[in-house]
Short mmCIF file of C-alpha atoms in Angstrom, two decimals:
data_model
loop_
_atom_site.label_atom_id
_atom_site.label_comp_id
_atom_site.label_asym_id
_atom_site.label_seq_id
_atom_site.Cartn_x
_atom_site.Cartn_y
_atom_site.Cartn_z
CA MET Z 149 22.06 12.86 -0.52
CA GLU Z 150 22.16 16.15 -2.43
CA PHE Z 151 19.73 18.87 -3.50
CA ASN Z 152 20.22 20.78 -6.72
CA SER Z 153 19.32 24.44 -7.31
CA LYS Z 154 15.69 23.48 -7.94
CA GLY Z 155 15.43 21.49 -4.72
CA LEU Z 156 15.40 18.15 -6.56
CA ILE Z 157 16.88 15.10 -4.87
CA SER Z 158 19.94 13.07 -5.81
CA LEU Z 159 21.24 10.08 -3.85
CA GLU Z 160 24.87 8.97 -3.88
CA ILE Z 161 25.39 5.23 -3.44
CA ASN Z 162 28.88 3.70 -3.66
CA GLY Z 163 30.15 6.69 -5.58
CA ASN Z 164 27.30 6.71 -8.11
CA VAL Z 165 24.71 9.49 -8.16
CA TYR Z 166 21.05 8.63 -8.79
CA GLY Z 167 18.96 11.66 -9.68
CA TYR Z 168 15.40 12.84 -9.42
CA LYS Z 169 14.39 11.21 -12.72
CA LEU Z 170 15.00 7.78 -11.23
CA TYR Z 171 13.03 8.76 -8.12
CA GLU Z 172 9.99 9.92 -10.10
CA SER Z 173 10.19 6.78 -12.25
CA LEU Z 174 10.21 4.50 -9.20
CA GLU Z 175 7.41 6.51 -7.59
CA SER Z 176 5.26 6.23 -10.71
CA LEU Z 177 5.96 2.52 -11.23
CA SER Z 178 5.05 1.75 -7.61
CA LYS Z 179 1.55 3.04 -8.40
CA THR Z 180 0.93 2.07 -12.05
CA LYS Z 181 2.61 -1.38 -12.00
CA SER Z 182 3.24 -0.78 -15.71
CA GLN Z 183 6.33 0.59 -17.44
CA ARG Z 184 4.23 1.78 -20.37
CA ARG Z 185 1.75 3.65 -18.20
CA SER Z 186 4.57 5.18 -16.15
CA ALA Z 187 6.37 6.26 -19.33
CA LYS Z 188 3.17 7.91 -20.53
CA GLU Z 189 2.65 9.58 -17.14
CA LEU Z 190 6.21 10.98 -17.26
CA ASN Z 191 5.85 11.99 -20.92
CA ILE Z 192 8.77 9.85 -22.10
CA SER Z 193 8.95 6.84 -24.41
CA HIS Z 194 8.72 3.30 -23.05
CA THR Z 195 12.23 2.70 -24.42
CA VAL Z 196 13.66 5.62 -22.43
CA PHE Z 197 11.88 4.46 -19.28
CA ASN Z 198 13.12 0.88 -19.65
CA ARG Z 199 16.68 2.05 -20.37
CA ARG Z 200 16.56 4.21 -17.24
CA MET Z 201 15.69 1.19 -15.12
CA LEU Z 202 18.30 -1.06 -16.72
CA LYS Z 203 21.04 1.56 -16.37
CA ALA Z 204 20.24 2.02 -12.68
CA GLU Z 205 20.27 -1.76 -12.11
CA GLU Z 206 23.64 -2.06 -13.83
CA LYS Z 207 25.15 0.62 -11.60
CA LEU Z 208 23.51 -0.66 -8.42
CA GLY Z 209 24.33 -4.30 -9.03
CA PHE Z 210 20.85 -5.60 -8.20
CA LYS Z 211 17.37 -5.74 -9.71
CA ILE Z 212 14.94 -2.96 -8.82
CA THR Z 213 12.01 -4.16 -10.97
CA GLN Z 214 10.34 -7.52 -11.49
CA LYS Z 215 7.68 -8.91 -13.81
CA ILE Z 216 4.37 -9.73 -12.13
CA GLY Z 217 1.72 -11.13 -14.45
CA ASN Z 218 1.38 -8.68 -17.33
CA GLY Z 219 2.86 -5.81 -15.35
CA THR Z 220 6.03 -4.67 -13.62
CA ALA Z 221 6.51 -4.07 -9.91
CA LEU Z 222 9.38 -2.95 -7.73
CA THR Z 223 11.53 -5.61 -6.10
CA PRO Z 224 12.05 -5.33 -2.33
CA GLU Z 225 15.40 -3.67 -3.13
CA GLY Z 226 13.70 -1.26 -5.54
CA LEU Z 227 11.12 -0.36 -2.93
CA GLU Z 228 13.87 0.20 -0.36
CA LEU Z 229 15.61 2.57 -2.79
CA LEU Z 230 12.33 4.41 -3.39
CA ASN Z 231 11.81 4.77 0.35
CA GLU Z 232 15.27 6.36 0.66
CA PHE Z 233 14.23 8.94 -1.93
CA ARG Z 234 10.89 9.44 -0.17
CA LYS Z 235 12.59 10.04 3.15
CA TYR Z 236 14.45 13.05 1.82
CA ALA Z 237 11.56 14.23 -0.34
CA LEU Z 238 9.40 14.43 2.76
CA GLN Z 239 12.07 16.37 4.61
CA ILE Z 240 12.12 19.20 2.04
CA GLU Z 241 8.35 19.51 1.58
CA LYS Z 242 6.69 22.70 2.78
CA THR Z 243 5.70 22.47 6.42
CA SER Z 244 2.23 23.80 5.60
CA PHE Z 245 1.36 20.29 4.37
CA ILE Z 246 0.52 17.41 6.69
CA SER Z 247 2.57 14.47 5.40
CA ILE Z 248 0.94 11.04 5.63
CA VAL Z 249 2.38 7.67 4.69
CA GLY Z 250 0.21 4.58 4.83
CA GLY Z 251 -0.87 1.25 3.45
CA HIS Z 252 -2.53 1.10 0.05
CA ILE Z 253 -6.06 0.89 1.49
CA SER Z 254 -5.77 3.58 4.19
CA ALA Z 255 -3.80 5.95 1.94
CA GLY Z 256 -6.32 5.41 -0.84
CA LEU Z 257 -9.16 6.25 1.53
CA LEU Z 258 -7.53 9.50 2.65
CA GLU Z 259 -6.76 10.48 -0.94
CA SER Z 260 -10.40 9.96 -1.92
CA ILE Z 261 -11.76 12.34 0.74
CA ASP Z 262 -11.90 16.08 0.14
CA LEU Z 263 -10.07 17.00 3.35
CA PRO Z 264 -10.15 20.62 4.57
CA PHE Z 265 -6.39 20.34 5.18
CA LYS Z 266 -3.32 20.51 2.96
CA THR Z 267 -1.90 17.00 2.84
CA SER Z 268 0.78 15.00 1.05
CA ILE Z 269 -0.14 11.30 1.01
CA TYR Z 270 2.24 8.48 0.14
CA SER Z 271 1.07 4.91 -0.45
CA SER Z 272 3.04 1.80 0.49
CA ASN Z 273 2.37 -1.30 2.58
CA ASP Z 274 2.05 -1.12 6.36
CA LYS Z 275 5.56 -2.45 7.02
CA ASP Z 276 7.37 -0.02 4.73
CA ALA Z 277 5.14 2.85 5.84
CA PHE Z 278 6.08 2.11 9.45
CA GLU Z 279 9.79 2.17 8.56
CA LEU Z 280 9.37 5.66 7.10
CA ALA Z 281 7.39 6.81 10.13
CA LYS Z 282 10.12 5.52 12.47
CA ARG Z 283 12.53 8.00 10.88
CA GLY Z 284 10.25 10.85 11.93
CA VAL Z 285 9.93 12.27 8.41
CA VAL Z 286 6.11 12.14 8.29
CA ASP Z 287 3.35 13.55 10.46
CA ILE Z 288 0.90 10.64 10.39
CA LEU Z 289 1.17 6.88 9.84
CA ALA Z 290 -1.98 5.30 8.36
CA LEU Z 291 -2.44 1.56 8.87
CA ASP Z 292 -4.50 -0.90 6.82
CA ASP Z 293 -4.19 -3.36 9.69
CA PRO Z 294 -3.64 -2.44 13.38
CA LEU Z 295 -1.23 -5.36 13.90
CA ILE Z 296 1.89 -3.15 13.86
CA ALA Z 297 0.28 -0.75 16.34
CA PHE Z 298 -0.43 -3.65 18.70
CA GLU Z 299 3.05 -5.14 18.29
CA LYS Z 300 4.84 -1.82 18.81
CA ASP Z 301 2.46 -0.59 21.53
CA LEU Z 302 1.52 2.49 19.49
CA ASN Z 303 -1.39 4.74 20.33
CA PHE Z 304 -3.69 4.61 17.32
CA PHE Z 305 -6.94 6.31 16.31
CA PRO Z 306 -9.52 4.13 14.51
CA ILE Z 307 -11.28 5.96 11.67
CA ALA Z 308 -13.17 3.15 9.89
CA TYR Z 309 -14.03 -0.54 9.83
CA ASP Z 310 -13.29 -2.86 6.95
CA TYR Z 311 -13.39 -6.61 6.32
CA LEU Z 312 -12.15 -9.07 3.73
CA VAL Z 313 -14.08 -10.71 0.91
CA LEU Z 314 -13.18 -13.81 -1.06
CA ILE Z 315 -12.28 -13.19 -4.71
CA SER Z 316 -12.17 -16.22 -7.02
CA SER Z 317 -11.20 -16.88 -10.61
CA GLN Z 318 -14.02 -16.76 -13.12
CA GLY Z 319 -15.73 -20.08 -13.73
CA THR Z 320 -14.84 -21.65 -10.37
CA GLU Z 321 -17.48 -23.54 -8.46
CA LYS Z 322 -19.63 -21.47 -6.12
CA ILE Z 323 -18.28 -21.42 -2.56
CA GLU Z 324 -21.09 -21.57 -0.03
CA SER Z 325 -19.43 -22.70 3.19
CA ILE Z 326 -16.06 -22.51 4.90
CA SER Z 327 -15.49 -26.21 4.24
CA ASP Z 328 -15.58 -25.44 0.49
CA LEU Z 329 -12.24 -23.63 0.96
CA GLU Z 330 -10.45 -26.88 1.75
CA GLY Z 331 -7.38 -27.40 -0.42
CA LEU Z 332 -7.79 -24.24 -2.52
CA ASP Z 333 -4.91 -22.17 -3.95
CA PHE Z 334 -4.53 -18.54 -2.86
CA ILE Z 335 -2.61 -15.39 -3.76
CA GLU Z 336 -1.15 -13.59 -0.73
CA VAL Z 337 -0.72 -9.81 -0.52
CA SER Z 338 2.35 -8.83 1.48
CA GLY Z 339 1.73 -6.47 4.40
CA SER Z 340 -2.07 -6.64 4.18
CA ALA Z 341 -4.79 -7.64 6.64
CA GLN Z 342 -4.97 -11.10 5.06
CA ARG Z 343 -3.40 -12.54 8.20
CA LEU Z 344 -6.96 -12.46 9.57
CA ALA Z 345 -8.18 -14.73 6.78
CA TRP Z 346 -5.28 -17.17 7.10
CA ASN Z 347 -5.68 -17.33 10.88
CA SER Z 348 -9.39 -17.95 10.47
CA LEU Z 349 -8.84 -20.81 8.02
CA LYS Z 350 -6.34 -22.39 10.40
CA HIS Z 351 -8.84 -21.97 13.24
CA TYR Z 352 -11.43 -23.87 11.20
CA ASP Z 353 -8.82 -26.56 10.35
CA ILE Z 354 -8.97 -25.71 6.65
CA LYS Z 355 -5.91 -26.68 4.65
CA PHE Z 356 -4.96 -24.20 1.91
CA ASN Z 357 -2.04 -23.37 -0.36
CA ILE Z 358 -0.31 -20.01 -0.86
CA LYS Z 359 0.75 -20.23 -4.52
CA GLU Z 360 2.14 -16.73 -4.98
CA LYS Z 361 2.82 -13.46 -3.16
CA VAL Z 362 2.29 -9.99 -4.63
CA ASN Z 363 2.78 -6.45 -3.34
CA SER Z 364 -0.71 -4.96 -3.72
CA GLN Z 365 -4.34 -5.98 -3.59
CA PHE Z 366 -4.88 -4.71 -7.12
CA ASP Z 367 -2.14 -7.04 -8.39
CA ALA Z 368 -3.78 -9.94 -6.54
CA TYR Z 369 -7.18 -9.13 -8.03
CA LYS Z 370 -5.86 -9.01 -11.60
CA ARG Z 371 -3.86 -12.19 -11.09
CA VAL Z 372 -6.84 -14.12 -9.73
CA ARG Z 373 -9.31 -12.87 -12.36
CA SER Z 374 -6.96 -13.75 -15.22
CA SER Z 375 -6.19 -17.26 -13.92
CA LYS Z 376 -8.04 -20.50 -13.23
CA ASN Z 377 -8.82 -21.92 -9.81
CA LEU Z 378 -7.10 -19.17 -7.86
CA HIS Z 379 -8.48 -17.22 -4.91
CA THR Z 380 -7.56 -14.36 -2.59
CA PHE Z 381 -9.02 -12.25 0.21
CA LEU Z 382 -9.25 -8.50 -0.40
CA ASN Z 383 -10.74 -5.48 1.37
CA ALA Z 384 -14.49 -5.14 0.95
CA SER Z 385 -14.14 -1.35 0.73
CA TYR Z 386 -12.50 -1.73 -2.69
CA PHE Z 387 -13.67 -5.10 -4.02
CA LYS Z 388 -16.95 -7.00 -4.25
CA GLY Z 389 -16.79 -10.65 -3.33
CA ASN Z 390 -17.95 -13.53 -1.17
CA GLU Z 391 -18.50 -12.37 2.44
CA LEU Z 392 -17.94 -15.82 3.88
CA LEU Z 393 -15.38 -14.58 6.45
CA LYS Z 394 -16.86 -11.12 6.97
CA PHE Z 395 -17.12 -11.31 10.74
CA ASP Z 396 -13.83 -13.21 11.13
CA THR Z 397 -11.85 -10.59 9.24
CA GLN Z 398 -13.35 -7.29 10.39
CA HIS Z 399 -10.60 -4.85 11.37
CA VAL Z 400 -10.00 -1.13 11.84
CA ILE Z 401 -8.33 1.36 9.55
CA SER Z 402 -6.35 3.59 11.88
CA LEU Z 403 -3.98 6.53 12.22
CA VAL Z 404 -0.90 6.93 14.38
CA LYS Z 405 0.28 10.44 15.21
CA VAL Z 406 4.03 10.69 14.52
CA ASN Z 407 4.57 14.44 14.87
CA GLU Z 408 3.51 15.63 18.32
CA ASP Z 409 4.37 19.29 17.69
CA ASN Z 410 1.76 20.23 15.07
CA SER Z 411 -1.69 20.96 16.52
CA GLU Z 412 -3.24 20.77 13.04
CA ILE Z 413 -2.59 17.03 13.06
CA ASP Z 414 -4.94 16.69 16.03
CA GLU Z 415 -7.54 18.68 14.11
CA LEU Z 416 -7.22 16.36 11.11
CA ILE Z 417 -7.65 13.25 13.25
CA ARG Z 418 -10.61 14.82 15.05
CA TYR Z 419 -12.21 15.70 11.71
CA LEU Z 420 -11.86 12.14 10.40
CA THR Z 421 -13.44 10.69 13.55
CA LYS Z 422 -16.31 13.21 13.51
CA GLU Z 423 -17.51 15.13 10.41
CA GLY Z 424 -15.40 13.03 8.05
CA GLN Z 425 -17.24 9.82 8.93
CA LYS Z 426 -19.91 10.55 6.29
CA ASP Z 427 -17.27 10.79 3.57
CA ILE Z 428 -15.58 7.63 4.85
CA GLU Z 429 -18.87 5.75 4.60
CA LYS Z 430 -19.36 6.98 1.02
CA GLN Z 431 -16.04 5.32 0.12
CA GLY Z 432 -17.35 1.90 1.09
CA PHE Z 433 -16.02 1.67 4.64
CA ALA Z 434 -18.09 1.14 7.77
CA PRO Z 435 -17.96 4.27 9.98
CA MET Z 436 -16.90 4.09 13.61
#
């Protein structure tokens, strides 16, 4: 890892140097899921953006992007590379900012609130966010699903309730009971709270098929809505859908304090559990 005179990051892997332009391209693509939108965001042509990805893949010897539906997402290897960049980016950020890494839902919630604190918020899935937090390069870990906190015996602070709704392809028959889910095809979102839905279906002895896995809830939504006879379960805070498993899938959005040395982190958590509850409710979440 190197820093240039402007403080920009370069990573050296097997003798090859990958600069900041690749980092910002991966960061943008992880959010837009579109090479064209990322190229526009970075003020470069789509051809230049695509060539940048292909050149990096040729040097690395593995794919860092993959086609998903009509868009483009990072492969697990591409996301791992991005997380390496993020690790060092977080280390050189000004200490006046509280750095937060979290799942797409929890990070999106925190980004939508006008917090009276200076924050830098990075969005990923819970698993990858936890890997970054383990390295101690962030101040707070935000979790879409408390499962990791339970598994790792972490002390977490609930800030909101959420639940999952059923999203179905247009034109499918109306689903009125749990038994209507028998034999249906679903899209799974990696690292999300969908485990609650799958566990509930198994509890009710409902047989179902996972036809495809994607990296974000927004990808799952687009995939389902553009297909026939496909379904998925997504967070009610962001999507409107069938509340058939509302009470089976209710879960907490929570924060884990990583940095114990900054008292302002305690103030931020206190704010979110007190005054910030009104803003959290406005974003579609149930307050604590």
